[in-house]
């Protein structure tokens, strides 16, 4: 029995470590389940400190993403903390945070009234000061709020709490935004510079999954200030940093380029950090908390040193924001488009920064994103209805669909300095990644009839050089989900007819291994399978191939340097692009892996329609057209076919380019 208990305890400790990892990777639901399981085991064994840690960690995840059960969770943690004053204090601060989020100022004040334990670490003191500052601001006492945040900033500096400093600068930037623009910019830029300085210290997996999503709140505020002050270039640069810096840095890492601000001193410190992290994990499993605490203190000091070294290097480099420098004039010369439209979400407001071939930049406020979301929901209902009806009835739905597409045109395109015709390069933001720009209706024509349309995660990627490689023949991989996707074989047959020299793999259990070990980049990579996306975008989402998942994480490591086109033929393969920094997406992973163009689906489309779509698309491609030209030809061919006249069928795909 003792052996079983030991195994059970080891399992619980492993669960706790796994939950921490899952949280960093963005798999929030899986992390919550692991925390709950660990909490249950620790509670049953009477290990209150571990139980409290698991409970608090689970509650903190829910605070931002699913607060419905957090009250009971925090109450349970407090019940377990009778003899754990530090954990109890942390739980009370979480309750205060939640109360402030809900606007319950008196409840928050009551929680903050409790004194912190005498041995409380600096993190808790800084957290208390930040909450006290936020409470004072909500009560209209700006002087007290400022004093609290300034004390928090001083204490976080003294204790080398870099991330706390970052959060306080962000809070101060928002605090001053309406009263002292220069001071707001100073603090927001400092928060962004801390992000830039620390990004290279993260592993690629952490950068992919977690960093940019969590550290992407200050740049939209900077863009708003710049736009309001009639500084369009500054606004565009802030939008590029917000949406493209993580992808650009991953591209640079993939190309083997050293981070711009790496130095021998930083490299040596990084090695020490890796060693200390391993030791902290080792001692935590052995329950040697004193040694764990010692390693964590050393880690904080080393991270502070790295931050100072990077910040100094950035200053010497002229204050460059990221490892990839971006110049609007260079982008304008390379973008091969008449107009770049860079959309940016600023709270509930939508900003469009436009760059034309001459290098002229304009900014336009497009109104509330809530209004756009409402129209998109109406469009989604029409699309679902069309998909459920036989083709003969699709034409009857057009009179009720076109007004919705006209509304989207009026909201998203009409206010912009559009050319009369030509090429558009569109960089959407959430929730615009699922907008069928090709189908937007101006009252006389669809978008594709007027423009050749391409999309990109961010216009700054135009400045990234495309990786070169000697391509091999096309590779076509399909999986029918054990026969559930009956049209996959017909789709693959059509693709194979268009690409007679392609290597084809259908329902092959070795397909994932084949993709992971590509010796050469295929000229075209076609993937046709069911997509497993889940409710949350994570690196574990992907395509269900025969016998195994091919995940976003796998896509990042593909050998596609030289691949002209990757086709993701599945349901809603644009999923994940709406995450902060757009790094939790199949298309971003394939672009970073080296593909020049990606064809993705914007919503669910039935298998039969997909097979017909791919037939027309590859016919146009074989005729010598580029992927965006082939998409446009395919859209026209389908729209003029009575069986595919509704945009739910012909506008379901978009072409995304690297640069």
XYZ file of C-alpha atoms in Angstrom, residues 1 33 60 104-105 116 148 219 264 314 342 353 360 370 458 506 554 561 618:
19
model
C 0.000 0.000 0.000
C -7.961 19.406 -15.566
C -5.538 32.086 -11.637
C -17.128 45.201 -6.496
C -14.937 47.864 -4.934
C 0.301 40.471 4.550
C 0.785 53.005 -5.119
C 1.242 48.166 -28.461
C 28.562 36.259 -25.250
C 19.100 47.816 -27.743
C -3.232 46.424 -41.649
C -3.429 51.450 -41.233
C 2.005 56.850 -48.278
C -18.907 44.736 -31.717
C 1.175 41.098 -40.707
C -3.851 8.328 -48.316
C 4.894 19.544 -35.912
C 12.357 26.100 -47.342
C -5.268 23.104 -59.486
